[in-house]
PDB file of C-alpha atoms and ligand atoms in Angstrom:
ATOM      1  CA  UNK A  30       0.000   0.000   0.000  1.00  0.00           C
ATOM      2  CA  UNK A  31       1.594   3.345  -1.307  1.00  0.00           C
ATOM      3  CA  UNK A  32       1.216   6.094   1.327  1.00  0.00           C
ATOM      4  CA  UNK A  33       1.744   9.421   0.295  1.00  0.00           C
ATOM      5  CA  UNK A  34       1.599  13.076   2.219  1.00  0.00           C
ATOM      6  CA  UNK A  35       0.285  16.076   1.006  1.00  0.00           C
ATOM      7  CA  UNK A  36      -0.657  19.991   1.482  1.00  0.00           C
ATOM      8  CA  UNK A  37      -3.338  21.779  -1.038  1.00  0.00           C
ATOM      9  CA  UNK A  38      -3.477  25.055  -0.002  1.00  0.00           C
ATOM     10  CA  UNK A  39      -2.644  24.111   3.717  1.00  0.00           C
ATOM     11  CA  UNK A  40      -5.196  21.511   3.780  1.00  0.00           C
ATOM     12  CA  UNK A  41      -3.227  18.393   5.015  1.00  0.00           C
ATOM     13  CA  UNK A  42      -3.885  14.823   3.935  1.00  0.00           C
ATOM     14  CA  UNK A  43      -2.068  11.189   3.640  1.00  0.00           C
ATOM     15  CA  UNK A  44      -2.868   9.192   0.770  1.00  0.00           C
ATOM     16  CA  UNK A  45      -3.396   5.469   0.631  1.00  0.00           C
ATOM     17  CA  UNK A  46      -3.216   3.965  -2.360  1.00  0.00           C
ATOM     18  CA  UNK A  47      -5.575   0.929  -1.964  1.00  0.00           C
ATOM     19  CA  UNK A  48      -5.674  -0.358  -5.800  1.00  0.00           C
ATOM     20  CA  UNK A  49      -3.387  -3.503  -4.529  1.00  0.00           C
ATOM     21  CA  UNK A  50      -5.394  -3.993  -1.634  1.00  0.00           C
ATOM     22  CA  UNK A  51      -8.712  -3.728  -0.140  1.00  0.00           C
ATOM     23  CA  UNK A  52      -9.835  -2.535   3.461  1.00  0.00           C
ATOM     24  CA  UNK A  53     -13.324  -2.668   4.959  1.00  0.00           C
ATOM     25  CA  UNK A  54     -14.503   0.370   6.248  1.00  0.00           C
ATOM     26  CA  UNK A  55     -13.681  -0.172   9.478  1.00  0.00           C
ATOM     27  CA  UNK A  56     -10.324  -0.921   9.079  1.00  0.00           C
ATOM     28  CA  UNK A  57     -10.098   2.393   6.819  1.00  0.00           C
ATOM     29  CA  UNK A  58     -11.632   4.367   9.845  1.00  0.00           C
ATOM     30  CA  UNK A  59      -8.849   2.713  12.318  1.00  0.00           C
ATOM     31  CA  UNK A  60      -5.858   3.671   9.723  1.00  0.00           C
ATOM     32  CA  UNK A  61      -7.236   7.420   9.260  1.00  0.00           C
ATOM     33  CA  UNK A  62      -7.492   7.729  13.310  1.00  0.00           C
ATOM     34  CA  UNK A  63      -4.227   6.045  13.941  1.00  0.00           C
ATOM     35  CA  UNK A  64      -2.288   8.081  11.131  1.00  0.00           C
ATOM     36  CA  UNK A  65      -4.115  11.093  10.912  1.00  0.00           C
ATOM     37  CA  UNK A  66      -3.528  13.344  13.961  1.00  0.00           C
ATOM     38  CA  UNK A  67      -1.233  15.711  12.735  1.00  0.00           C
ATOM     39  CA  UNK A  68      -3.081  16.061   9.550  1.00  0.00           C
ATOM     40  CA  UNK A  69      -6.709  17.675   8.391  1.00  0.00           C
ATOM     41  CA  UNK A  70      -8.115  14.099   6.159  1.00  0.00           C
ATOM     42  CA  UNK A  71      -7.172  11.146   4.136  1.00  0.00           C
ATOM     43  CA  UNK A  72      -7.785   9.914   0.638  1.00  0.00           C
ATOM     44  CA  UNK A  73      -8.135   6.759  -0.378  1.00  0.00           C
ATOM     45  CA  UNK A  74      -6.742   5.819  -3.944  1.00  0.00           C
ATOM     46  CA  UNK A  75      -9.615   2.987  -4.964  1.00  0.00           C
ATOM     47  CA  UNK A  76     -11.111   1.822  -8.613  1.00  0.00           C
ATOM     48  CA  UNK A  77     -14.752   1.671  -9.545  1.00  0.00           C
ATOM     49  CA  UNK A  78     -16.770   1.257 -12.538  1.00  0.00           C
ATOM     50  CA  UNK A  79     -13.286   0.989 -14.372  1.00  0.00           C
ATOM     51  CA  UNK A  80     -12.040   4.832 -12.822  1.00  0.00           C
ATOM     52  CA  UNK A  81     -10.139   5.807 -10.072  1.00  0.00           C
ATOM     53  CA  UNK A  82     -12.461   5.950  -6.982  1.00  0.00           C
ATOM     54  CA  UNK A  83     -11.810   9.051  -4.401  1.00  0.00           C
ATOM     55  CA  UNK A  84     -12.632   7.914  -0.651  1.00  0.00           C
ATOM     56  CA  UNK A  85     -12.731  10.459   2.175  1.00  0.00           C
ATOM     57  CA  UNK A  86     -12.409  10.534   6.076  1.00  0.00           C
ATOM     58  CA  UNK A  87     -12.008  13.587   8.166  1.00  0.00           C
ATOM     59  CA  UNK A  88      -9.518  12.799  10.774  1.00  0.00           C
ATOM     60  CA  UNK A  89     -11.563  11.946  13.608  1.00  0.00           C
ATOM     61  CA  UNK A  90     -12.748   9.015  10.910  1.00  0.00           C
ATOM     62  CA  UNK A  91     -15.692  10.362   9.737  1.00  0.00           C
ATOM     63  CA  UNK A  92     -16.396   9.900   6.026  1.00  0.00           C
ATOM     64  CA  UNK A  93     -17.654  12.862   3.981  1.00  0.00           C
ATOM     65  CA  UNK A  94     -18.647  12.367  -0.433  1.00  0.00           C
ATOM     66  CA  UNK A  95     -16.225  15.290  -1.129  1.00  0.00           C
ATOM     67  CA  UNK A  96     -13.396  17.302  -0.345  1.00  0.00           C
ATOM     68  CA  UNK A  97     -12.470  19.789  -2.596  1.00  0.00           C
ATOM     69  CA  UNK A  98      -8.517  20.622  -1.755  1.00  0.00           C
ATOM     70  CA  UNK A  99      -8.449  17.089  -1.473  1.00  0.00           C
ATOM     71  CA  UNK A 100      -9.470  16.363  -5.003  1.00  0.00           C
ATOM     72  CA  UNK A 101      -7.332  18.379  -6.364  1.00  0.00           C
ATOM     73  CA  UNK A 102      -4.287  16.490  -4.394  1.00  0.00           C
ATOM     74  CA  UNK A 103      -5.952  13.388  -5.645  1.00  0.00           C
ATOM     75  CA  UNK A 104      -5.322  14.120  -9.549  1.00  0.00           C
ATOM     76  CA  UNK A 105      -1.871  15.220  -8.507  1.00  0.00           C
ATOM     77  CA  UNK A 106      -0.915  11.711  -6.876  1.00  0.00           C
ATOM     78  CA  UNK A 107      -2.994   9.991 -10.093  1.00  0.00           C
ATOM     79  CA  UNK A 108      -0.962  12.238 -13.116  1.00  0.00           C
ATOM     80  CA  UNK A 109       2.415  13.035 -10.930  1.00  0.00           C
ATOM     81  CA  UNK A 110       3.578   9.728  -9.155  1.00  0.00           C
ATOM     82  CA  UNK A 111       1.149   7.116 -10.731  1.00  0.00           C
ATOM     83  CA  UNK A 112       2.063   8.297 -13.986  1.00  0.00           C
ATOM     84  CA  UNK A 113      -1.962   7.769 -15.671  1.00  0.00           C
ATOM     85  CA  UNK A 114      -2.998   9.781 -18.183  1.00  0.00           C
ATOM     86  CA  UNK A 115      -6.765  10.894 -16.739  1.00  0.00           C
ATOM     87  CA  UNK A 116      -8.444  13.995 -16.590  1.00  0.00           C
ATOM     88  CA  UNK A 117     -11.446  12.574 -14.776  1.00  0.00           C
ATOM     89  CA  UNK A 118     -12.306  10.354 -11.736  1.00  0.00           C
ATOM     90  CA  UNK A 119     -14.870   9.457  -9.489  1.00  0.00           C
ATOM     91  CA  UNK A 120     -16.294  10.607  -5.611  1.00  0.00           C
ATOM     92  CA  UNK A 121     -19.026  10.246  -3.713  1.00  0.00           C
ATOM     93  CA  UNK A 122     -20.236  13.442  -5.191  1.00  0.00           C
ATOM     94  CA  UNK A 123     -20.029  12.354  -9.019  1.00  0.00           C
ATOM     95  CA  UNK A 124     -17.149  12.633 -11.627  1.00  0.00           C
ATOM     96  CA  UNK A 125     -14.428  15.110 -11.093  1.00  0.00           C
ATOM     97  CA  UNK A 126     -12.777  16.025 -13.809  1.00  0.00           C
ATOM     98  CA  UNK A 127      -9.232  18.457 -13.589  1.00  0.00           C
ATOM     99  CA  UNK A 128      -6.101  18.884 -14.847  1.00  0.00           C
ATOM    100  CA  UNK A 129      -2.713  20.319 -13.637  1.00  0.00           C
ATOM    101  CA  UNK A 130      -2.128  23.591 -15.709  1.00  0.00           C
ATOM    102  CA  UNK A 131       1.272  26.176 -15.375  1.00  0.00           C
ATOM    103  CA  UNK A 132       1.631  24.006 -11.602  1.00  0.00           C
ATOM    104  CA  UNK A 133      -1.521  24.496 -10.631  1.00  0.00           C
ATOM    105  CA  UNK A 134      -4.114  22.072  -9.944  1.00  0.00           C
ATOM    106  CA  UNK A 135      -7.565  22.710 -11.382  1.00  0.00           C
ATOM    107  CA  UNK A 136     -10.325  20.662 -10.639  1.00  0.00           C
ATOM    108  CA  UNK A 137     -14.495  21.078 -11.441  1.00  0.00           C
ATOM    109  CA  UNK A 138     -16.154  21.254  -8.273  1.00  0.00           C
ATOM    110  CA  UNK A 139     -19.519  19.456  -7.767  1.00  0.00           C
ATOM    111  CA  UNK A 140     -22.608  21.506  -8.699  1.00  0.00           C
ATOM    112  CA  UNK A 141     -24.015  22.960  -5.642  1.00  0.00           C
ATOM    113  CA  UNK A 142     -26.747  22.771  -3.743  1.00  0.00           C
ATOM    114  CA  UNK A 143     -30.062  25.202  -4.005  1.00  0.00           C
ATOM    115  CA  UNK A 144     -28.369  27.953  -0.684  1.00  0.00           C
ATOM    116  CA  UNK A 145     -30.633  28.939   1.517  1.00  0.00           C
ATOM    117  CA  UNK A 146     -30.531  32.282   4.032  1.00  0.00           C
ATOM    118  CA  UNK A 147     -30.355  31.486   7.464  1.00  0.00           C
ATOM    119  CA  UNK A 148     -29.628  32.946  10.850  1.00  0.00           C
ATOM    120  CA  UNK A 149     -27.741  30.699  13.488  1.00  0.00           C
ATOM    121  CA  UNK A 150     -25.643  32.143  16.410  1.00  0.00           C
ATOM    122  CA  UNK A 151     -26.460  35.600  15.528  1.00  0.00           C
ATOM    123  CA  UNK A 152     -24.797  35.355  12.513  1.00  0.00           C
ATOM    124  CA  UNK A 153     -26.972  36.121   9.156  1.00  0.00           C
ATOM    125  CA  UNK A 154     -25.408  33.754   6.323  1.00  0.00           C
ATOM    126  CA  UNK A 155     -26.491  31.171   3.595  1.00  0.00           C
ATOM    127  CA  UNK A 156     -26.300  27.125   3.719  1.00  0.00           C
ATOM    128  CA  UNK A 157     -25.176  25.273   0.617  1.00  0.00           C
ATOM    129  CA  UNK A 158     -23.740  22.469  -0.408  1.00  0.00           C
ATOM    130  CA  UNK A 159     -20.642  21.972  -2.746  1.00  0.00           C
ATOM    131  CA  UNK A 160     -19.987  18.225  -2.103  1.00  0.00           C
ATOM    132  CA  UNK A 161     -20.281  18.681   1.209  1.00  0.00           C
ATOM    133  CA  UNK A 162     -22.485  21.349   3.576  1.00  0.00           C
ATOM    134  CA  UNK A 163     -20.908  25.073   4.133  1.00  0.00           C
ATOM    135  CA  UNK A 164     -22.409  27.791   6.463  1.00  0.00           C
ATOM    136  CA  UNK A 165     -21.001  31.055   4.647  1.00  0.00           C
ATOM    137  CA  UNK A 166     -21.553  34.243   6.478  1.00  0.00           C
ATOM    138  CA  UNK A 167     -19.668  37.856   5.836  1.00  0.00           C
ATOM    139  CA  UNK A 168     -17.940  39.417   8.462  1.00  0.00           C
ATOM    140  CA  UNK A 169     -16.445  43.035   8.703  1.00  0.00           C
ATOM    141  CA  UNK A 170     -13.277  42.307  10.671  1.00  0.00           C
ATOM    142  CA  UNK A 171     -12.411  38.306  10.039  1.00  0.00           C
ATOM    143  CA  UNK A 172      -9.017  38.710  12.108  1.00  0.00           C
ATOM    144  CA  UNK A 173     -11.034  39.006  15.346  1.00  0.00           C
ATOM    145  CA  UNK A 174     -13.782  36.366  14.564  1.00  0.00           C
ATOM    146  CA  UNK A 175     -13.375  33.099  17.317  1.00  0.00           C
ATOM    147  CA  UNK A 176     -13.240  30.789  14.797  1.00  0.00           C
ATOM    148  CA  UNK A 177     -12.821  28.055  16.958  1.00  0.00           C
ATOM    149  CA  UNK A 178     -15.415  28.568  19.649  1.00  0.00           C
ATOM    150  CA  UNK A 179     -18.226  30.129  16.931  1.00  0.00           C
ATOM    151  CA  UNK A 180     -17.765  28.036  14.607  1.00  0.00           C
ATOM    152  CA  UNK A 181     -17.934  25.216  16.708  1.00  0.00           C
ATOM    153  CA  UNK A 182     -21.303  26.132  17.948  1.00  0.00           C
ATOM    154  CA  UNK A 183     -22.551  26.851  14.665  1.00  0.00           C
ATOM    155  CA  UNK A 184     -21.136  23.247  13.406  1.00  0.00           C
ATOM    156  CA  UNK A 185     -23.189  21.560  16.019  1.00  0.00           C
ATOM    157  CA  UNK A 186     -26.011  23.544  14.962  1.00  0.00           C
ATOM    158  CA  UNK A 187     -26.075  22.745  11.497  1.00  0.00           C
ATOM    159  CA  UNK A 188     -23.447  19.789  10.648  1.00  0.00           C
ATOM    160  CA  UNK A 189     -22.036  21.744   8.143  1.00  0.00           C
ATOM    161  CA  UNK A 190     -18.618  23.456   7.738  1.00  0.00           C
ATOM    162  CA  UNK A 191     -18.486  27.089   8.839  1.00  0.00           C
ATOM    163  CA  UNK A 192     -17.171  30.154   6.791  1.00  0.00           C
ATOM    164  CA  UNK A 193     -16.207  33.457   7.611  1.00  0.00           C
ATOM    165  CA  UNK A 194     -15.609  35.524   5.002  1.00  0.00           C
ATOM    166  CA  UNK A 195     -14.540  38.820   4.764  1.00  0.00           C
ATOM    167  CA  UNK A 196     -14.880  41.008   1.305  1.00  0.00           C
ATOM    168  CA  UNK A 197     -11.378  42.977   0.354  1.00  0.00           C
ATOM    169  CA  UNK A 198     -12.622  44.228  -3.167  1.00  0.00           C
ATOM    170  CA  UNK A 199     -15.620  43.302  -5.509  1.00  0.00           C
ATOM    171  CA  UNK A 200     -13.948  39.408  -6.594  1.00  0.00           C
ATOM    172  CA  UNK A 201     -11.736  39.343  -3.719  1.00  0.00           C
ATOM    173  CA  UNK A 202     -12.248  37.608  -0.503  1.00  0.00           C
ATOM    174  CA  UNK A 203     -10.454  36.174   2.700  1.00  0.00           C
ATOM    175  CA  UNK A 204     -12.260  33.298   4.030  1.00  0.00           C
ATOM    176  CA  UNK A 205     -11.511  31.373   7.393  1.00  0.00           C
ATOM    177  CA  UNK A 206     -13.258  27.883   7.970  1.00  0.00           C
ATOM    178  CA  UNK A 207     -13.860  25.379  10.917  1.00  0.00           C
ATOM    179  CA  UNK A 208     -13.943  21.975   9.116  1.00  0.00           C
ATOM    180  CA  UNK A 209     -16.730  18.823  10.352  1.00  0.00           C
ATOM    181  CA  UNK A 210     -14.205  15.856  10.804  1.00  0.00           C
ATOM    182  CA  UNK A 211     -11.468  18.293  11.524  1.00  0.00           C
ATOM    183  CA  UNK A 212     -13.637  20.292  14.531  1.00  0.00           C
ATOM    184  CA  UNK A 213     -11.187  23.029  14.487  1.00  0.00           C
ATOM    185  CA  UNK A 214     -10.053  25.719  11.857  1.00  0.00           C
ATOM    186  CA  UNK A 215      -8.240  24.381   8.670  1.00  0.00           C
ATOM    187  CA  UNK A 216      -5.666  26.367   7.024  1.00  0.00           C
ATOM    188  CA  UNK A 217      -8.109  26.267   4.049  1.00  0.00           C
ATOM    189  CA  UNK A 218     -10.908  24.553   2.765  1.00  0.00           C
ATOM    190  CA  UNK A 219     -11.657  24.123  -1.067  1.00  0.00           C
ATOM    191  CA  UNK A 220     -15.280  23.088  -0.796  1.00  0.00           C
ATOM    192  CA  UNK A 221     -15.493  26.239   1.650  1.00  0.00           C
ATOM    193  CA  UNK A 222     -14.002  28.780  -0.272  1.00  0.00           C
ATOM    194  CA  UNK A 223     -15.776  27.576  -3.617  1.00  0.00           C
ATOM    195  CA  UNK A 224     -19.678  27.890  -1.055  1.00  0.00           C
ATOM    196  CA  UNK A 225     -17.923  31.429  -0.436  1.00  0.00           C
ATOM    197  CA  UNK A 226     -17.627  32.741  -3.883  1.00  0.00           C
ATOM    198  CA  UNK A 227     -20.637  31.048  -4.993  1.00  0.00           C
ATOM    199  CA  UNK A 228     -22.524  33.320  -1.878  1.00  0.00           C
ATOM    200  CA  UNK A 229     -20.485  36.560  -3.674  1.00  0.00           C
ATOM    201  CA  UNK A 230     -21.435  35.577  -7.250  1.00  0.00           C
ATOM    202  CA  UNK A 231     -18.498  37.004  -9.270  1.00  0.00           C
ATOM    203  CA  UNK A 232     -17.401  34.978 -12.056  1.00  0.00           C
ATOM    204  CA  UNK A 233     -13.691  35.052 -10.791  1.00  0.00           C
ATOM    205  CA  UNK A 234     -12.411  35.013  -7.286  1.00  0.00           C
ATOM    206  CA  UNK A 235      -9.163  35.046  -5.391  1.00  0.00           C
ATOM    207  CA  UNK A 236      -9.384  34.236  -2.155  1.00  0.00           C
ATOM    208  CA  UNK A 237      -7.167  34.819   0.535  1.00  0.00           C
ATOM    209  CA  UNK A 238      -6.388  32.225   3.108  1.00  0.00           C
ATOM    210  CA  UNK A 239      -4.432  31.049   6.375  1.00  0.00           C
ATOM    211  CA  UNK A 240      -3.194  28.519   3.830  1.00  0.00           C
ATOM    212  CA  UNK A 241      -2.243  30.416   0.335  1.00  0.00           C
ATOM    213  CA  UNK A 242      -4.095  31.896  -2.409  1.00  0.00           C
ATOM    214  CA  UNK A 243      -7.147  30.342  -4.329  1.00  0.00           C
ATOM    215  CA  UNK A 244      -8.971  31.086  -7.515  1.00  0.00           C
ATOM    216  CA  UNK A 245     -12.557  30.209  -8.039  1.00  0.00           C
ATOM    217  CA  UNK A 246     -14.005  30.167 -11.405  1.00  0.00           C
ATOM    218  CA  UNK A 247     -17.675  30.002 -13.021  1.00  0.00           C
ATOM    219  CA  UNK A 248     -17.747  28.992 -16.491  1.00  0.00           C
ATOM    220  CA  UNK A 249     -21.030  28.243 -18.500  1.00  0.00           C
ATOM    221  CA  UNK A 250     -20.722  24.243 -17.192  1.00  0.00           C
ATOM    222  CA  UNK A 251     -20.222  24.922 -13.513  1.00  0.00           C
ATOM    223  CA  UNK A 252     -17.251  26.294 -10.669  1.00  0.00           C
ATOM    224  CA  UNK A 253     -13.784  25.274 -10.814  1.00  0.00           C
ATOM    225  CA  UNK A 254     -11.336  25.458  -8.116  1.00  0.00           C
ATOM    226  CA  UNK A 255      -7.683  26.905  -8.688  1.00  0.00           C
ATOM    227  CA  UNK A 256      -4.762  26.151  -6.317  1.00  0.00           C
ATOM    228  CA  UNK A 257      -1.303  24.186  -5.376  1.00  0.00           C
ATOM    229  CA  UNK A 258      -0.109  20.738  -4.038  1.00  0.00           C
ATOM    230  CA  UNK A 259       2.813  19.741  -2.189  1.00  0.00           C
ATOM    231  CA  UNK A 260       4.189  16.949  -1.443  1.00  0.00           C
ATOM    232  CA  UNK A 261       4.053  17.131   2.440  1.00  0.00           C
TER     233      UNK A 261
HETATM  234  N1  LIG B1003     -11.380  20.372   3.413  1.00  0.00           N
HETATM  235  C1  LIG B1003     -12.318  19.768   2.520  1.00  0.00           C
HETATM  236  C2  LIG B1003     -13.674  19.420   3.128  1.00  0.00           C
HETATM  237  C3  LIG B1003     -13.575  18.057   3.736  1.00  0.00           C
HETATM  238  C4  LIG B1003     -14.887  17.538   4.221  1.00  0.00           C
HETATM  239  C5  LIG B1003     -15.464  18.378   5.353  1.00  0.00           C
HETATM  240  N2  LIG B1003     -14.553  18.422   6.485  1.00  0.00           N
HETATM  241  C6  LIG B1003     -16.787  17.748   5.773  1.00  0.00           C
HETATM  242  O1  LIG B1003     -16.779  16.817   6.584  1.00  0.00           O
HETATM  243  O2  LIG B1003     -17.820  18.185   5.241  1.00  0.00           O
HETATM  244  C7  LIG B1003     -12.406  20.566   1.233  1.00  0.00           C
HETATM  245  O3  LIG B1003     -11.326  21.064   0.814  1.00  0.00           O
HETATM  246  O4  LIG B1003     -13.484  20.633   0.611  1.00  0.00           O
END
């Protein structure tokens, strides 16, 4: 079983190559808890329906259908180390197709969710889903927000991820996420950031986070997400 390590963005995960192999669930939730503390997820490397099959835990070993930095490190194990020539594979959340262009990674996210407006914690903000369930709410000053403790509580509340987002110009953001699975803040989230420029509907956003910069990107077929991988 290959076992890889890598960073999209900030957002840590190991990679286990499973194509050899095969693990039941459980024993997939045991590896991720063992071998996962010091890092945000894991993806597991699988085949299905005669593509490459994305699995994902959090680290507490909780699964989740998507995870959108971790797609994009996913194509960059498949095309960079196991040498196959793909521009597509498959989740939880439907195909993903990508490619890696000028370094970058670029990967179609899944089509989201209707959002809808909601108030939680005293904070006004929109629920979607992009794979996976995002709270996105603007903020004026998102240096000072208690990411940790509020978005905790708002987690709990709606077992979604949790976005702050504060706007810098009219397509540029800074965004700050507690992650489900993680239960703390992640340096960046890629299903998070792409909820967050859905919410500010521009057609091209850089976004600013603890973990590097992001693009997101609507085109007449859907979003696409923008960023680097590294191997550690
Ligand atoms: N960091 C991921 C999101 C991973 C799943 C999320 N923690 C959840 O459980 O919903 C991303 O880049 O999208």
């Amino acid at each position: 079983m290959n076992e890889k390590k890598y960073t999209a963005n900030g957002n840590s995960f190991i990679l286990f190559d499973i194509t050899d192999t095969s693990l039941t669930s459980n024993e997939k939730k045991e590896l991720v808890i063992k071998k996962c503390q010091d890092r945000d997820g894991a993806l597991f490397v699988e085949t299905k329906d005669g593509m490459y099959f994305m699995e994902y835990y959090n680290k507490d070993g909780s699964k989740a259908p998507f995870c959108g930095n971790g797609a994009r490190a996913f194509l960059f194990y498949l095309i960079k180390e196991k040498k196959a020539n793909v521009d597509k594979f498959l989740t939880e959340s439907g195909i993903v197709s990508g490619k890696i262009l000028n370094e970058k990674i670029l990967i179609k996210m899944p089509n989201p969710l209707v959002a809808r407006k909601i108030n939680v914690e005293n904070f006004s903000g929109y629920l979607l889903t992009v794979g996976v369930p995002h709270f996105v709410t603007f903020v004026d000053d998102i240096e000072h927000i208690d990411v940790k403790n509020i978005g905790k509580k708002i987690r709990n509340k709606l077992d979604a991820n949790v976005n702050f987002v504060e706007k810098i110009s009219k397509n540029e953001i800074k965004v700050r996420t507690f992650e489900r699975g993680v239960e703390d803040e992640t340096l960046s989230c890629g299903s998070g950031v792409t909820a967050s420029a859905i919410v500010l509907n521009e057609s091209k956003v850089k976004v600013h986070t603890r973990g590097g910069i992001l693009h997101i990107y609507t085109l007449n077929d859907g979003f696409y997400l923008e960023g680097d991988v590294e191997n550690v």
